[in-house]
Amino acid sequence: MSNTVFIADHPLVKHKISHLRDKKTGTKEFKELVSEIATLLCYEATRDLPTENVSVETPITAAEVPMLSGRKLALVPILRAGLGMVDGMLTLLPAAKIGHIGLYRNEETLEPVEYYCKLPADIHEREVIVLDPMLATGGSACDAITQIKKRGAKHIKFICIIAAPCGLERLQKTHPDVDIYIGQLDDHLNENGYIVPGLGDAGDRIFGTK
Ligand code: PRP
Ligand code: URA
């Protein structure tokens, strides 16, 4: 099995990500942009959802029309920064259930440390979309998805806003069954594990903690 990797080429996504990168963009605007980009990436990540025809009466006639069918959805943001993407996803998927997984990167080793995981009880039946704006070394996304799989999930997609090539490669190798949706693929990681050019620390910029 090999992943689908989608990298957005839509001018709206590019424009909004450019504003995110700007260090002059404040917390309020940053949060709004993350949410809007999540909606645009959600549109792409749901292209393959199945539909089935159902009967409706329009004001004019009876018609067979397509409606979503198949598995229900669950969104799982990786805390903290993934939380910023939830509202934008719910704009298009209002019935999705929400799980949470808490991970932070140890600043010296860059290894993820898990501190929380609460998922919908029927996660094994759902189409799961894991959310995190940043895919840097890939450690957080790989570990989060491993934990979500251990709790029974079988159908998983991952959406991020900015990815580094090494994180993308690690995620592809570790979870070849997970399709990956990316806003923009950046150049590299710096010596502190930050994406270059990137946007800095996504969690701090969303929550105003620095
Ligand atoms: C950031 C980001 C990812 C992780 C990416 O979270 O939101 O979860 O780093 O880095 P990686 O790909 O190298 O693992 P952080 O650890 O800063 O936690 P926070 O969201 O709570 O600030
Ligand atoms: N986490 C972030 O928030 N930003 C980066 O550039 C890398 C990891």
PDB file of C-alpha atoms and ligand atoms in Angstrom:
ATOM      1  CA  MET A   1       0.000   0.000   0.000  1.00  0.00           C
ATOM      2  CA  SER A   2       1.334   3.487  -0.742  1.00  0.00           C
ATOM      3  CA  ASN A   3      -0.011   6.821   0.380  1.00  0.00           C
ATOM      4  CA  THR A   4      -1.819   9.409  -1.648  1.00  0.00           C
ATOM      5  CA  VAL A   5       0.026  12.684  -1.078  1.00  0.00           C
ATOM      6  CA  PHE A   6      -1.904  15.807  -2.031  1.00  0.00           C
ATOM      7  CA  ILE A   7      -0.159  19.185  -2.004  1.00  0.00           C
ATOM      8  CA  ALA A   8      -2.539  22.112  -2.474  1.00  0.00           C
ATOM      9  CA  ASP A   9      -1.976  24.286  -5.529  1.00  0.00           C
ATOM     10  CA  HIS A  10      -4.950  26.593  -5.031  1.00  0.00           C
ATOM     11  CA  PRO A  11      -4.096  30.323  -4.979  1.00  0.00           C
ATOM     12  CA  LEU A  12      -6.361  30.918  -1.958  1.00  0.00           C
ATOM     13  CA  VAL A  13      -4.433  28.334   0.078  1.00  0.00           C
ATOM     14  CA  LYS A  14      -1.095  29.813  -1.040  1.00  0.00           C
ATOM     15  CA  HIS A  15      -2.207  33.371  -0.240  1.00  0.00           C
ATOM     16  CA  LYS A  16      -3.511  32.486   3.219  1.00  0.00           C
ATOM     17  CA  ILE A  17      -0.394  30.465   4.097  1.00  0.00           C
ATOM     18  CA  SER A  18       1.775  33.433   3.066  1.00  0.00           C
ATOM     19  CA  HIS A  19      -0.099  35.592   5.599  1.00  0.00           C
ATOM     20  CA  LEU A  20       0.399  32.898   8.265  1.00  0.00           C
ATOM     21  CA  ARG A  21       4.149  32.986   7.673  1.00  0.00           C
ATOM     22  CA  ASP A  22       4.367  36.737   8.258  1.00  0.00           C
ATOM     23  CA  LYS A  23       5.615  37.349  11.796  1.00  0.00           C
ATOM     24  CA  LYS A  24       3.522  40.541  11.878  1.00  0.00           C
ATOM     25  CA  THR A  25       0.291  38.486  11.663  1.00  0.00           C
ATOM     26  CA  GLY A  26      -1.281  38.613  15.134  1.00  0.00           C
ATOM     27  CA  THR A  27      -3.057  35.888  17.095  1.00  0.00           C
ATOM     28  CA  LYS A  28      -6.628  36.740  16.024  1.00  0.00           C
ATOM     29  CA  GLU A  29      -5.836  36.791  12.309  1.00  0.00           C
ATOM     30  CA  PHE A  30      -3.540  33.767  12.609  1.00  0.00           C
ATOM     31  CA  LYS A  31      -6.325  31.705  14.180  1.00  0.00           C
ATOM     32  CA  GLU A  32      -8.824  32.794  11.506  1.00  0.00           C
ATOM     33  CA  LEU A  33      -6.395  31.909   8.722  1.00  0.00           C
ATOM     34  CA  VAL A  34      -5.638  28.449  10.186  1.00  0.00           C
ATOM     35  CA  SER A  35      -9.357  27.772  10.332  1.00  0.00           C
ATOM     36  CA  GLU A  36      -9.981  28.961   6.750  1.00  0.00           C
ATOM     37  CA  ILE A  37      -7.066  26.909   5.384  1.00  0.00           C
ATOM     38  CA  ALA A  38      -8.391  23.862   7.252  1.00  0.00           C
ATOM     39  CA  THR A  39     -11.745  24.303   5.466  1.00  0.00           C
ATOM     40  CA  LEU A  40     -10.026  24.486   2.076  1.00  0.00           C
ATOM     41  CA  LEU A  41      -7.902  21.386   2.797  1.00  0.00           C
ATOM     42  CA  CYS A  42     -10.966  19.565   4.159  1.00  0.00           C
ATOM     43  CA  TYR A  43     -12.639  20.098   0.777  1.00  0.00           C
ATOM     44  CA  GLU A  44      -9.729  18.296  -0.926  1.00  0.00           C
ATOM     45  CA  ALA A  45      -9.425  15.534   1.681  1.00  0.00           C
ATOM     46  CA  THR A  46     -13.104  14.618   1.325  1.00  0.00           C
ATOM     47  CA  ARG A  47     -13.138  14.337  -2.471  1.00  0.00           C
ATOM     48  CA  ASP A  48     -13.277  10.537  -2.300  1.00  0.00           C
ATOM     49  CA  LEU A  49     -16.175  10.248   0.165  1.00  0.00           C
ATOM     50  CA  PRO A  50     -18.763   7.877  -1.285  1.00  0.00           C
ATOM     51  CA  THR A  51     -22.280   9.000  -2.167  1.00  0.00           C
ATOM     52  CA  GLU A  52     -25.455   7.098  -2.908  1.00  0.00           C
ATOM     53  CA  ASN A  53     -28.595   8.222  -4.674  1.00  0.00           C
ATOM     54  CA  VAL A  54     -31.672   8.959  -2.575  1.00  0.00           C
ATOM     55  CA  SER A  55     -35.130  10.131  -3.607  1.00  0.00           C
ATOM     56  CA  VAL A  56     -36.222  13.710  -2.917  1.00  0.00           C
ATOM     57  CA  GLU A  57     -39.136  15.835  -4.076  1.00  0.00           C
ATOM     58  CA  THR A  58     -37.887  19.126  -5.429  1.00  0.00           C
ATOM     59  CA  PRO A  59     -40.511  21.885  -5.805  1.00  0.00           C
ATOM     60  CA  ILE A  60     -40.629  20.807  -9.461  1.00  0.00           C
ATOM     61  CA  THR A  61     -40.396  17.003  -9.558  1.00  0.00           C
ATOM     62  CA  ALA A  62     -39.249  13.776  -7.922  1.00  0.00           C
ATOM     63  CA  ALA A  63     -35.496  13.233  -8.340  1.00  0.00           C
ATOM     64  CA  GLU A  64     -32.733  10.779  -7.447  1.00  0.00           C
ATOM     65  CA  VAL A  65     -29.921  12.826  -5.896  1.00  0.00           C
ATOM     66  CA  PRO A  66     -26.512  11.972  -4.380  1.00  0.00           C
ATOM     67  CA  MET A  67     -26.019  12.133  -0.599  1.00  0.00           C
ATOM     68  CA  LEU A  68     -22.950  11.163   1.465  1.00  0.00           C
ATOM     69  CA  SER A  69     -22.934   7.497   2.425  1.00  0.00           C
ATOM     70  CA  GLY A  70     -20.405   5.174   3.997  1.00  0.00           C
ATOM     71  CA  ARG A  71     -18.489   5.530   7.224  1.00  0.00           C
ATOM     72  CA  LYS A  72     -19.092   8.362   9.658  1.00  0.00           C
ATOM     73  CA  LEU A  73     -16.228  10.731  10.346  1.00  0.00           C
ATOM     74  CA  ALA A  74     -14.049  11.531  13.336  1.00  0.00           C
ATOM     75  CA  LEU A  75     -11.629  14.444  13.565  1.00  0.00           C
ATOM     76  CA  VAL A  76      -8.604  14.040  15.831  1.00  0.00           C
ATOM     77  CA  PRO A  77      -6.571  17.218  16.404  1.00  0.00           C
ATOM     78  CA  ILE A  78      -3.086  16.765  17.845  1.00  0.00           C
ATOM     79  CA  LEU A  79      -2.992  19.130  20.857  1.00  0.00           C
ATOM     80  CA  ARG A  80      -2.407  21.925  20.986  1.00  0.00           C
ATOM     81  CA  ALA A  81      -1.996  23.356  17.518  1.00  0.00           C
ATOM     82  CA  GLY A  82      -4.349  20.893  15.781  1.00  0.00           C
ATOM     83  CA  LEU A  83      -7.213  22.403  17.785  1.00  0.00           C
ATOM     84  CA  GLY A  84      -6.940  25.488  15.596  1.00  0.00           C
ATOM     85  CA  MET A  85      -8.088  23.448  12.593  1.00  0.00           C
ATOM     86  CA  VAL A  86     -11.200  21.884  14.131  1.00  0.00           C
ATOM     87  CA  ASP A  87     -13.737  24.669  13.559  1.00  0.00           C
ATOM     88  CA  GLY A  88     -12.696  25.034   9.936  1.00  0.00           C
ATOM     89  CA  MET A  89     -13.173  21.291   9.403  1.00  0.00           C
ATOM     90  CA  LEU A  90     -16.568  21.332  11.147  1.00  0.00           C
ATOM     91  CA  THR A  91     -17.726  24.039   8.741  1.00  0.00           C
ATOM     92  CA  LEU A  92     -17.901  21.306   6.096  1.00  0.00           C
ATOM     93  CA  LEU A  93     -18.340  18.252   8.359  1.00  0.00           C
ATOM     94  CA  PRO A  94     -20.705  19.402  11.132  1.00  0.00           C
ATOM     95  CA  ALA A  95     -21.665  15.870  12.178  1.00  0.00           C
ATOM     96  CA  ALA A  96     -18.100  14.610  12.719  1.00  0.00           C
ATOM     97  CA  LYS A  97     -17.194  13.469  16.229  1.00  0.00           C
ATOM     98  CA  ILE A  98     -14.033  14.859  17.791  1.00  0.00           C
ATOM     99  CA  GLY A  99     -11.263  12.909  19.534  1.00  0.00           C
ATOM    100  CA  HIS A 100      -8.189  14.499  21.107  1.00  0.00           C
ATOM    101  CA  ILE A 101      -4.599  13.353  21.334  1.00  0.00           C
ATOM    102  CA  GLY A 102      -2.102  15.371  23.340  1.00  0.00           C
ATOM    103  CA  LEU A 103       1.575  15.295  22.344  1.00  0.00           C
ATOM    104  CA  TYR A 104       4.398  17.767  22.715  1.00  0.00           C
ATOM    105  CA  ARG A 105       7.912  17.626  21.351  1.00  0.00           C
ATOM    106  CA  ASN A 106      10.695  17.391  23.894  1.00  0.00           C
ATOM    107  CA  GLU A 107      12.649  20.493  22.883  1.00  0.00           C
ATOM    108  CA  GLU A 108      16.036  18.787  23.197  1.00  0.00           C
ATOM    109  CA  THR A 109      15.414  15.338  21.740  1.00  0.00           C
ATOM    110  CA  LEU A 110      12.552  16.507  19.434  1.00  0.00           C
ATOM    111  CA  GLU A 111      10.836  13.220  20.375  1.00  0.00           C
ATOM    112  CA  PRO A 112       7.061  13.412  20.991  1.00  0.00           C
ATOM    113  CA  VAL A 113       5.719  12.861  24.525  1.00  0.00           C
ATOM    114  CA  GLU A 114       2.070  11.720  24.783  1.00  0.00           C
ATOM    115  CA  TYR A 115       0.028  13.142  27.659  1.00  0.00           C
ATOM    116  CA  TYR A 116      -3.621  12.624  26.642  1.00  0.00           C
ATOM    117  CA  CYS A 117      -5.793  10.491  24.369  1.00  0.00           C
ATOM    118  CA  LYS A 118      -9.586  10.371  24.287  1.00  0.00           C
ATOM    119  CA  LEU A 119     -11.300   9.107  21.143  1.00  0.00           C
ATOM    120  CA  PRO A 120     -14.917   8.364  20.179  1.00  0.00           C
ATOM    121  CA  ALA A 121     -15.849   4.838  21.396  1.00  0.00           C
ATOM    122  CA  ASP A 122     -16.736   3.743  17.840  1.00  0.00           C
ATOM    123  CA  ILE A 123     -13.450   5.017  16.353  1.00  0.00           C
ATOM    124  CA  HIS A 124     -12.884   1.622  14.658  1.00  0.00           C
ATOM    125  CA  GLU A 125     -15.974   2.234  12.483  1.00  0.00           C
ATOM    126  CA  ARG A 126     -15.127   5.790  11.513  1.00  0.00           C
ATOM    127  CA  GLU A 127     -13.123   7.528   8.816  1.00  0.00           C
ATOM    128  CA  VAL A 128     -10.554   9.362  10.941  1.00  0.00           C
ATOM    129  CA  ILE A 129      -8.916  12.642   9.935  1.00  0.00           C
ATOM    130  CA  VAL A 130      -5.907  13.587  12.070  1.00  0.00           C
ATOM    131  CA  LEU A 131      -5.135  17.319  12.189  1.00  0.00           C
ATOM    132  CA  ASP A 132      -1.929  19.206  12.907  1.00  0.00           C
ATOM    133  CA  PRO A 133      -0.793  22.393  11.154  1.00  0.00           C
ATOM    134  CA  MET A 134       2.895  21.343  11.249  1.00  0.00           C
ATOM    135  CA  LEU A 135       4.641  18.170  10.043  1.00  0.00           C
ATOM    136  CA  ALA A 136       8.290  18.786  10.963  1.00  0.00           C
ATOM    137  CA  THR A 137      10.363  15.704  11.919  1.00  0.00           C
ATOM    138  CA  GLY A 138       7.108  13.738  11.614  1.00  0.00           C
ATOM    139  CA  GLY A 139       7.548  12.271  15.112  1.00  0.00           C
ATOM    140  CA  SER A 140       4.306  13.716  16.508  1.00  0.00           C
ATOM    141  CA  ALA A 141       2.135  12.701  13.545  1.00  0.00           C
ATOM    142  CA  CYS A 142       3.639   9.180  13.363  1.00  0.00           C
ATOM    143  CA  ASP A 143       3.178   8.567  17.101  1.00  0.00           C
ATOM    144  CA  ALA A 144      -0.335  10.050  17.177  1.00  0.00           C
ATOM    145  CA  ILE A 145      -1.416   7.817  14.282  1.00  0.00           C
ATOM    146  CA  THR A 146       0.192   4.756  15.909  1.00  0.00           C
ATOM    147  CA  GLN A 147      -1.784   5.446  19.102  1.00  0.00           C
ATOM    148  CA  ILE A 148      -5.014   6.028  17.181  1.00  0.00           C
ATOM    149  CA  LYS A 149      -4.493   2.737  15.298  1.00  0.00           C
ATOM    150  CA  LYS A 150      -3.828   0.917  18.611  1.00  0.00           C
ATOM    151  CA  ARG A 151      -7.270   2.079  19.735  1.00  0.00           C
ATOM    152  CA  GLY A 152      -8.850   0.447  16.704  1.00  0.00           C
ATOM    153  CA  ALA A 153      -8.966   3.023  13.893  1.00  0.00           C
ATOM    154  CA  LYS A 154      -8.430   1.505  10.453  1.00  0.00           C
ATOM    155  CA  HIS A 155      -9.140   4.294   7.989  1.00  0.00           C
ATOM    156  CA  ILE A 156      -7.012   7.368   8.635  1.00  0.00           C
ATOM    157  CA  LYS A 157      -6.103  10.542   6.734  1.00  0.00           C
ATOM    158  CA  PHE A 158      -3.718  13.258   7.894  1.00  0.00           C
ATOM    159  CA  ILE A 159      -4.066  16.967   7.113  1.00  0.00           C
ATOM    160  CA  CYS A 160      -1.376  19.569   7.790  1.00  0.00           C
ATOM    161  CA  ILE A 161      -0.805  23.123   6.625  1.00  0.00           C
ATOM    162  CA  ILE A 162       3.001  23.049   6.266  1.00  0.00           C
ATOM    163  CA  ALA A 163       5.243  19.992   5.930  1.00  0.00           C
ATOM    164  CA  ALA A 164       8.997  19.480   5.798  1.00  0.00           C
ATOM    165  CA  PRO A 165      10.256  16.900   3.257  1.00  0.00           C
ATOM    166  CA  CYS A 166      11.846  14.695   5.969  1.00  0.00           C
ATOM    167  CA  GLY A 167       8.610  14.624   8.018  1.00  0.00           C
ATOM    168  CA  LEU A 168       6.587  13.730   4.968  1.00  0.00           C
ATOM    169  CA  GLU A 169       9.000  10.897   4.114  1.00  0.00           C
ATOM    170  CA  ARG A 170       8.905   9.548   7.681  1.00  0.00           C
ATOM    171  CA  LEU A 171       5.097   9.622   7.784  1.00  0.00           C
ATOM    172  CA  GLN A 172       4.861   7.888   4.398  1.00  0.00           C
ATOM    173  CA  LYS A 173       7.249   5.128   5.502  1.00  0.00           C
ATOM    174  CA  THR A 174       5.736   4.638   8.963  1.00  0.00           C
ATOM    175  CA  HIS A 175       2.089   4.697   7.850  1.00  0.00           C
ATOM    176  CA  PRO A 176       1.879   3.811   4.147  1.00  0.00           C
ATOM    177  CA  ASP A 177      -1.882   3.326   4.475  1.00  0.00           C
ATOM    178  CA  VAL A 178      -2.518   6.945   5.520  1.00  0.00           C
ATOM    179  CA  ASP A 179      -3.330   9.527   2.841  1.00  0.00           C
ATOM    180  CA  ILE A 180      -1.675  12.891   3.448  1.00  0.00           C
ATOM    181  CA  TYR A 181      -3.026  16.347   2.571  1.00  0.00           C
ATOM    182  CA  ILE A 182      -0.612  19.284   2.743  1.00  0.00           C
ATOM    183  CA  GLY A 183      -1.087  23.028   2.283  1.00  0.00           C
ATOM    184  CA  GLN A 184       2.545  23.658   1.302  1.00  0.00           C
ATOM    185  CA  LEU A 185       5.757  21.622   1.283  1.00  0.00           C
ATOM    186  CA  ASP A 186       8.633  23.709   2.690  1.00  0.00           C
ATOM    187  CA  ASP A 187      12.360  23.430   2.214  1.00  0.00           C
ATOM    188  CA  HIS A 188      13.991  21.902   5.301  1.00  0.00           C
ATOM    189  CA  LEU A 189      14.268  21.860   9.107  1.00  0.00           C
ATOM    190  CA  ASN A 190      16.708  24.069  10.971  1.00  0.00           C
ATOM    191  CA  GLU A 191      19.007  22.838  13.761  1.00  0.00           C
ATOM    192  CA  ASN A 192      16.190  23.360  16.314  1.00  0.00           C
ATOM    193  CA  GLY A 193      13.715  21.254  14.342  1.00  0.00           C
ATOM    194  CA  TYR A 194      11.732  24.241  13.016  1.00  0.00           C
ATOM    195  CA  ILE A 195      10.446  24.215   9.458  1.00  0.00           C
ATOM    196  CA  VAL A 196      12.181  26.696   7.112  1.00  0.00           C
ATOM    197  CA  PRO A 197      10.785  29.075   5.999  1.00  0.00           C
ATOM    198  CA  GLY A 198       7.811  27.841   8.069  1.00  0.00           C
ATOM    199  CA  LEU A 199       5.769  30.038  10.356  1.00  0.00           C
ATOM    200  CA  GLY A 200       7.415  29.544  13.751  1.00  0.00           C
ATOM    201  CA  ASP A 201       5.698  27.728  16.610  1.00  0.00           C
ATOM    202  CA  ALA A 202       2.134  27.076  15.483  1.00  0.00           C
ATOM    203  CA  GLY A 203       0.745  26.391  18.980  1.00  0.00           C
ATOM    204  CA  ASP A 204       2.225  29.586  20.406  1.00  0.00           C
ATOM    205  CA  ARG A 205       0.951  31.664  17.486  1.00  0.00           C
ATOM    206  CA  ILE A 206      -2.584  30.194  17.668  1.00  0.00           C
ATOM    207  CA  PHE A 207      -2.916  30.544  21.436  1.00  0.00           C
ATOM    208  CA  GLY A 208      -0.776  33.667  21.937  1.00  0.00           C
ATOM    209  CA  THR A 209       1.527  31.952  24.409  1.00  0.00           C
ATOM    210  CA  LYS A 210       4.714  33.684  23.274  1.00  0.00           C
TER     211      LYS A 210
HETATM  212  C1  PRP B   1       4.200  21.178  17.136  1.00  0.00           C
HETATM  213  C2  PRP B   1       3.213  20.897  16.029  1.00  0.00           C
HETATM  214  C3  PRP B   1       3.303  19.405  15.885  1.00  0.00           C
HETATM  215  C4  PRP B   1       4.768  19.152  16.161  1.00  0.00           C
HETATM  216  C5  PRP B   1       5.450  18.937  14.854  1.00  0.00           C
HETATM  217  O1  PRP B   1       3.654  20.872  18.380  1.00  0.00           O
HETATM  218  O2  PRP B   1       1.919  21.351  16.300  1.00  0.00           O
HETATM  219  O3  PRP B   1       2.477  18.672  16.768  1.00  0.00           O
HETATM  220  O4  PRP B   1       5.274  20.320  16.805  1.00  0.00           O
HETATM  221  O5  PRP B   1       6.781  18.578  15.061  1.00  0.00           O
HETATM  222  P1  PRP B   1       7.333  17.124  14.707  1.00  0.00           P
HETATM  223  O6  PRP B   1       6.793  16.796  13.347  1.00  0.00           O
HETATM  224  O7  PRP B   1       8.814  17.328  14.723  1.00  0.00           O
HETATM  225  O8  PRP B   1       6.879  16.167  15.757  1.00  0.00           O
HETATM  226  P2  PRP B   1       4.436  21.141  19.762  1.00  0.00           P
HETATM  227  O9  PRP B   1       5.256  19.959  20.130  1.00  0.00           O
HETATM  228  O10 PRP B   1       5.159  22.466  19.659  1.00  0.00           O
HETATM  229  O11 PRP B   1       3.247  21.214  20.808  1.00  0.00           O
HETATM  230  P3  PRP B   1       2.088  22.305  20.950  1.00  0.00           P
HETATM  231  O12 PRP B   1       1.164  22.163  19.757  1.00  0.00           O
HETATM  232  O13 PRP B   1       1.422  21.918  22.226  1.00  0.00           O
HETATM  233  O14 PRP B   1       2.724  23.671  21.006  1.00  0.00           O
HETATM  234  N1  URA B   2       6.388  22.742  15.325  1.00  0.00           N
HETATM  235  C1  URA B   2       6.003  24.014  15.027  1.00  0.00           C
HETATM  236  O1  URA B   2       5.045  24.557  15.593  1.00  0.00           O
HETATM  237  N2  URA B   2       6.705  24.659  14.080  1.00  0.00           N
HETATM  238  C2  URA B   2       7.745  24.119  13.430  1.00  0.00           C
HETATM  239  O2  URA B   2       8.332  24.775  12.560  1.00  0.00           O
HETATM  240  C3  URA B   2       8.123  22.806  13.768  1.00  0.00           C
HETATM  241  C4  URA B   2       7.409  22.128  14.711  1.00  0.00           C
END
